[in-house]
């Protein structure tokens, strides 16, 4: 370590599957491309099985392992606890870590229930008074085109929002032989498509628009109620075993919403849209323009400026790789696009910056709780046959 | 007329605005490109103002005019009455024309209320027993890519339908200074975006899937409640006058639905989506594949075949201009695409064929009634705060 | 005919295959959608076989037929001779028609040789002194997006042209079993891909840029040298017979060029690009912007404005269906796109306007000759192993 | 280091600008995502200025620095020399490194002249006899969609190649105020667009097709002959100073080619195509299908299978992110796309694999030489006014 290196920031990460790999890449990459006020160190990886954890740590670059997450959060060399485990463990770990004085980055959705999320938000609010910070990982906010969209809305480039259409389409469960995983177990995951991917588009719609959902009505459905039990997994894809077990979560969620600014919105989250692999599609129509994004073309933001003469107006395909675009000056020349994992690096950069500045990182646990309430309201609407459910306003949350 | 020309089919058309121009083009073009069993003749055009009607008739190619539609439907040289007037007049004209023994082509939506539509469907059923036929003009069914989609679903190419997303996005009312027209007057038009364009996507979703909607829940909204009164119109676009008047219809409609085969669907109809001019977007996800269509690229159908190996699967962009594609052998070589108006020609071709064969043309007035019931159910759901409304099953209609 | 109808303009058309059908549609449609100063009348159709000509005339709407084109051009009721025959007949017919005092619309390419084209251009120049006008049918100029592109270049919206890339890709000959037609016979067609479709992109590149090619170097190639003899044809597609015959034209032509303004260009014309049905692709890069067009999306023009800040610059997808776009106020509302045939209607409209005004229509026979010289230079370059051939400058033509 | 870690492979990299940053990312990432037979170690970074080199080493993760490249290549802890300097230094460094028994990865183009490239290829051939291996960095070969394209051609999925169109379009020099850099200095860079980006599309066209160019004819041009001198650089983009200097390389290169299998091809490389940031576009038309790629959509390969019935044929948009796609099993779930830098990681993986196996990595220096000959032939053709230049056949190289 050189004299003028920034102070270290010890990170302890719990969980090392898909999300753990993405977070590790972020912690490794952030200081290679960005000037950070603190130097993240991959201090310790938490996992229940020591052998597997050690292998993962070596592969992913972590210096040490702990098999007990409680030991991990107590370590003096850990400043940040990064929670990459299934949703049923978030509340306990996060609350304990905050109590131990550790900053927390918690994967989304914040929790599996509103009650848990409320407890977490309360713990975060209390911790903040001690300078201990908490953030929830709605990582897609850090896709440069998404952040550019948010800025353009904030700058009034599309006026007042009238309509949003938000879709998150995947197909990895469309095959009824795709095996069970914890993501299909209500106990572990809380919900299915709704919480796993629907949560993202709720967050993105609110983030970009700067508004919140005030009421929702919708339907959850499960197309395939029983699946093979998996023997092993690679990414989202398991290799099937011989037994079969029940799917206890939703396969798809569709819902409508009203926005705090008076607009309306449609949402759809599904893992059954054959041919759509990770299609996060967002369209916002305002009084003076529109924005459109599709993660299948993640380095692009489409913008329609309705203040131009109709003869030359059209959706403008902005390739979001210019040095002046969000996060881009750290990367490659224009046109040399980024990939999925870069948003995680940007998340790490933003979190490190907030910690160094003693500033609340966004999205906060309160934001995560608000989204949890939206998800909960959609589930209650579905259970009630689609009748709309009002959400507490910001003041009342 | 040559010896071997097919027998004439006298057409009397009522109304000569946007739809009247499109229908006229269809009647003129159909025999130029297709071998028809009957020879359509543009016999008489109906319009209240004689001067305007005569000018329109000359421009559009009609041999004569009538200022009283009742006189028109009684003429011996009229075999088909083609109704291109606003929705509030459909029921009276259509029922009278059928009673007069004339085949009827009626623009969509069939009527402004379920009661009217029921009366029309009953009249059509009665007329059918006398060999007098009625058809409602859901013209987009005749876009070749749409008909190809229907055939592919019928052939099992995407399996059982799980999800449909259907959008009809326009922007011609997004400007609050766009003037009033009869389309914004509930008395004349019945509803706004819902009936004008939402009706099309309900029809298309059902037509392609071969299923019907069994329940719906949704919301209508009006963004701009008062507009300038127009002095004149060209197409959909009026030139504003000085007065102002109320908008009494919905500007946008969003709704969810369940399908008779167990699937779910989302619908959105809006005239406020800046930058989307006439974007009819349909996506169907089945158990073994998907189909996607966007009228902004109307000569294309996208097909994902999930039975292929993942390594080479992908949405296939079928340019629907091959001689073997629906309707295409009559037109130009491959790649020389069709436009908006061609679907009207195909509609005329199909109607003439049905009349010559004494076969019920599709969509029938019963089909139009069923769609009217869907629209009505959406309105009732919206009025009731989004609670879902069940639709009668086919047997019960 | 009404009192206030405009004076008639008798049209005699020779040839009634693909191009004849497209021209007939144009003559029929032009007065239905546009206010014309003269009223085109489909007076007489010329064809060698009386029976086939009569059947075509009835189908296409022509009042009479002539089996001798010389009789057709002498008729008093013919004001315009519209030549839709293969290229080897253009010169004789056009020169005779002009001599007979008839305006001429001649399909492209103007002729099969520079010598013929020179004679035609000379005849046209001479006829013009008598008020008799001639036009060559580079119809794609009349696609609204193309005309919009020309206007934008003329208005300086992309600055000085630096590079053009122009491709015309089809695939109807990629199958070696696709049969012979006159288009594959050098005697009849003059050349293959080069003259049939390469001529269009040469014209379009020059038309949009407002510049001319000053030198060219290129290669012609024939991939399939022998094909089945066709028994019958529908559009471009023949049904094969039993014999086989030689292909005597090029299957593909690729060439480079210098432009009069100092820029450079690449051209490619092929009928062997599997999957590209009628892809006319044009991209122009100027000092301050770019334009891009693809006929597979013919109602769209893409525009990049380099004077915008990079953070919000992007190719703008202009849907060319607004009332203010070229030719569009006559047609349908925004977003209700046009098809292939509409450009022929626009061509007829422009020709009728020029005739009524006694104004030289564009493109003239001199323009057609200039393009013929380009095609000839490409052929000579290919024969000479690719060495570049200079073209006469405008002054020297 | 753990007991069972693979043996280390010490890397010494020379140069740390744009390419150096990309290569560093590759060396760091390769073992995090792939199981490698050797463990790359970022041993030493070479740069002339010690301070700048040390700062770069710290940022990029290199353990040590050397200011004299000759010292670097002699170090015992260096097994691979990775050359990321401008082209005028490649030959000297590479030949010396090979002589010192170090494997070499050399950025493209291999050299600034055929003579240098010949010397390098000879040195590599000689070194290979001693088990010392050399590879040239045509990195885009490792974009998964490109490798998939190669496999599909090799598997006969598009038949015999008839036509290729290859474009590499950028716009970072379209602004005449963009400052000079070594890339615009013939002495340093060898050539401009031709060698910098044209080299890539020559390599990719040959790599995917499995053929070589046998003759070429083309034109180089320089649009802006004088530019500001830059004071500093970030990526490709400099910040201008006050002086001005000459551009001594080509701004754009366009050329035609014949392929060893009998096909023809067009090539275009330019940095003046406003709005195209890094558009590497490749289309291959074979006897039974086509492939199309655009780096602006780098995770996608489009495939047209002409053996399907025309009624359902179409370009298939393969999203190349499936576990079965090249390199993809190491990364994220389907639809979670890769970015520009990942191809460098794949290059490192392939090189490490080849070194461990004692197998010649591809592309070899002989391949680099062959491309250098193509570039040289294009330059000679341009100098000779476009006359074609034949290339030695493989046997004769």
mmCIF file of N, CA, C and O in Angstrom, chain B residues 24-50:
data_model
loop_
_atom_site.group_PDB
_atom_site.id
_atom_site.type_symbol
_atom_site.label_atom_id
_atom_site.label_comp_id
_atom_site.label_asym_id
_atom_site.label_seq_id
_atom_site.Cartn_x
_atom_site.Cartn_y
_atom_site.Cartn_z
ATOM 1 N N UNK B 24 -63.411 3.600 -49.221
ATOM 2 C CA UNK B 24 -63.509 3.849 -50.667
ATOM 3 C C UNK B 24 -62.306 3.274 -51.391
ATOM 4 O O UNK B 24 -62.433 2.632 -52.442
ATOM 5 N N UNK B 25 -61.139 3.529 -50.826
ATOM 6 C CA UNK B 25 -59.915 2.986 -51.425
ATOM 7 C C UNK B 25 -60.010 1.457 -51.499
ATOM 8 O O UNK B 25 -59.605 0.845 -52.495
ATOM 9 N N UNK B 26 -60.550 0.856 -50.478
ATOM 10 C CA UNK B 26 -60.685 -0.606 -50.464
ATOM 11 C C UNK B 26 -61.618 -1.086 -51.568
ATOM 12 O O UNK B 26 -61.317 -2.029 -52.301
ATOM 13 N N UNK B 27 -62.774 -0.445 -51.695
ATOM 14 C CA UNK B 27 -63.726 -0.886 -52.720
ATOM 15 C C UNK B 27 -63.168 -0.691 -54.127
ATOM 16 O O UNK B 27 -63.385 -1.517 -55.012
ATOM 17 N N UNK B 28 -62.404 0.392 -54.305
ATOM 18 C CA UNK B 28 -61.801 0.619 -55.626
ATOM 19 C C UNK B 28 -60.699 -0.388 -55.917
ATOM 20 O O UNK B 28 -60.553 -0.867 -57.036
ATOM 21 N N UNK B 29 -59.897 -0.683 -54.890
ATOM 22 C CA UNK B 29 -58.700 -1.495 -55.106
ATOM 23 C C UNK B 29 -58.955 -2.996 -55.154
ATOM 24 O O UNK B 29 -58.235 -3.729 -55.850
ATOM 25 N N UNK B 30 -59.920 -3.460 -54.397
ATOM 26 C CA UNK B 30 -60.078 -4.915 -54.247
ATOM 27 C C UNK B 30 -60.111 -5.635 -55.593
ATOM 28 O O UNK B 30 -59.358 -6.594 -55.811
ATOM 29 N N UNK B 31 -60.939 -5.189 -56.547
ATOM 30 C CA UNK B 31 -60.987 -5.938 -57.814
ATOM 31 C C UNK B 31 -59.772 -5.716 -58.706
ATOM 32 O O UNK B 31 -59.596 -6.435 -59.692
ATOM 33 N N UNK B 32 -58.941 -4.726 -58.398
ATOM 34 C CA UNK B 32 -57.741 -4.493 -59.214
ATOM 35 C C UNK B 32 -56.641 -5.481 -58.872
ATOM 36 O O UNK B 32 -55.714 -5.681 -59.670
ATOM 37 N N UNK B 33 -56.685 -6.048 -57.700
ATOM 38 C CA UNK B 33 -55.581 -6.907 -57.258
ATOM 39 C C UNK B 33 -56.037 -8.337 -56.954
ATOM 40 O O UNK B 33 -55.225 -9.249 -56.973
ATOM 41 N N UNK B 34 -57.308 -8.503 -56.677
ATOM 42 C CA UNK B 34 -57.809 -9.829 -56.301
ATOM 43 C C UNK B 34 -58.860 -10.295 -57.308
ATOM 44 O O UNK B 34 -59.582 -9.482 -57.871
ATOM 45 N N UNK B 35 -58.922 -11.585 -57.495
ATOM 46 C CA UNK B 35 -59.997 -12.177 -58.315
ATOM 47 C C UNK B 35 -61.223 -12.324 -57.431
ATOM 48 O O UNK B 35 -61.262 -13.184 -56.549
ATOM 49 N N UNK B 36 -62.201 -11.509 -57.657
ATOM 50 C CA UNK B 36 -63.379 -11.505 -56.799
ATOM 51 C C UNK B 36 -64.550 -12.186 -57.499
ATOM 52 O O UNK B 36 -64.729 -12.032 -58.711
ATOM 53 N N UNK B 37 -65.358 -12.884 -56.740
ATOM 54 C CA UNK B 37 -66.536 -13.534 -57.325
ATOM 55 C C UNK B 37 -67.656 -12.530 -57.647
ATOM 56 O O UNK B 37 -68.568 -12.852 -58.411
ATOM 57 N N UNK B 38 -67.601 -11.379 -57.046
ATOM 58 C CA UNK B 38 -68.573 -10.309 -57.332
ATOM 59 C C UNK B 38 -67.777 -9.034 -57.584
ATOM 60 O O UNK B 38 -66.690 -8.859 -57.038
ATOM 61 N N UNK B 39 -68.340 -8.169 -58.381
ATOM 62 C CA UNK B 39 -67.640 -6.947 -58.786
ATOM 63 C C UNK B 39 -68.198 -5.763 -57.996
ATOM 64 O O UNK B 39 -69.295 -5.291 -58.295
ATOM 65 N N UNK B 40 -67.466 -5.285 -56.948
ATOM 66 C CA UNK B 40 -67.993 -4.168 -56.148
ATOM 67 C C UNK B 40 -68.116 -2.913 -57.008
ATOM 68 O O UNK B 40 -67.228 -2.600 -57.804
ATOM 69 N N UNK B 41 -69.235 -2.217 -56.819
ATOM 70 C CA UNK B 41 -69.474 -0.964 -57.543
ATOM 71 C C UNK B 41 -69.702 0.112 -56.502
ATOM 72 O O UNK B 41 -70.493 -0.085 -55.575
ATOM 73 N N UNK B 42 -69.025 1.229 -56.649
ATOM 74 C CA UNK B 42 -69.185 2.333 -55.705
ATOM 75 C C UNK B 42 -70.433 3.097 -56.105
ATOM 76 O O UNK B 42 -70.381 4.146 -56.732
ATOM 77 N N UNK B 43 -71.576 2.568 -55.709
ATOM 78 C CA UNK B 43 -72.852 3.023 -56.234
ATOM 79 C C UNK B 43 -73.295 4.367 -55.675
ATOM 80 O O UNK B 43 -73.629 5.282 -56.444
ATOM 81 N N UNK B 44 -73.269 4.467 -54.372
ATOM 82 C CA UNK B 44 -73.831 5.702 -53.818
ATOM 83 C C UNK B 44 -73.183 6.011 -52.466
ATOM 84 O O UNK B 44 -72.928 5.124 -51.660
ATOM 85 N N UNK B 45 -72.966 7.292 -52.278
ATOM 86 C CA UNK B 45 -72.363 7.775 -51.033
ATOM 87 C C UNK B 45 -73.398 8.564 -50.255
ATOM 88 O O UNK B 45 -74.060 9.441 -50.818
ATOM 89 N N UNK B 46 -73.559 8.285 -48.990
ATOM 90 C CA UNK B 46 -74.510 9.000 -48.158
ATOM 91 C C UNK B 46 -73.847 10.046 -47.291
ATOM 92 O O UNK B 46 -72.829 9.773 -46.661
ATOM 93 N N UNK B 47 -74.412 11.258 -47.287
ATOM 94 C CA UNK B 47 -73.901 12.339 -46.440
ATOM 95 C C UNK B 47 -74.963 13.395 -46.298
ATOM 96 O O UNK B 47 -75.752 13.615 -47.231
ATOM 97 N N UNK B 48 -75.018 14.064 -45.169
ATOM 98 C CA UNK B 48 -76.125 14.987 -44.918
ATOM 99 C C UNK B 48 -76.086 16.238 -45.783
ATOM 100 O O UNK B 48 -77.111 16.725 -46.220
ATOM 101 N N UNK B 49 -74.873 16.741 -46.029
ATOM 102 C CA UNK B 49 -74.764 17.951 -46.841
ATOM 103 C C UNK B 49 -74.545 17.548 -48.299
ATOM 104 O O UNK B 49 -73.532 16.931 -48.637
ATOM 105 N N UNK B 50 -75.466 17.929 -49.173
ATOM 106 C CA UNK B 50 -75.361 17.471 -50.556
ATOM 107 C C UNK B 50 -74.081 17.960 -51.222
ATOM 108 O O UNK B 50 -73.409 17.201 -51.913
#
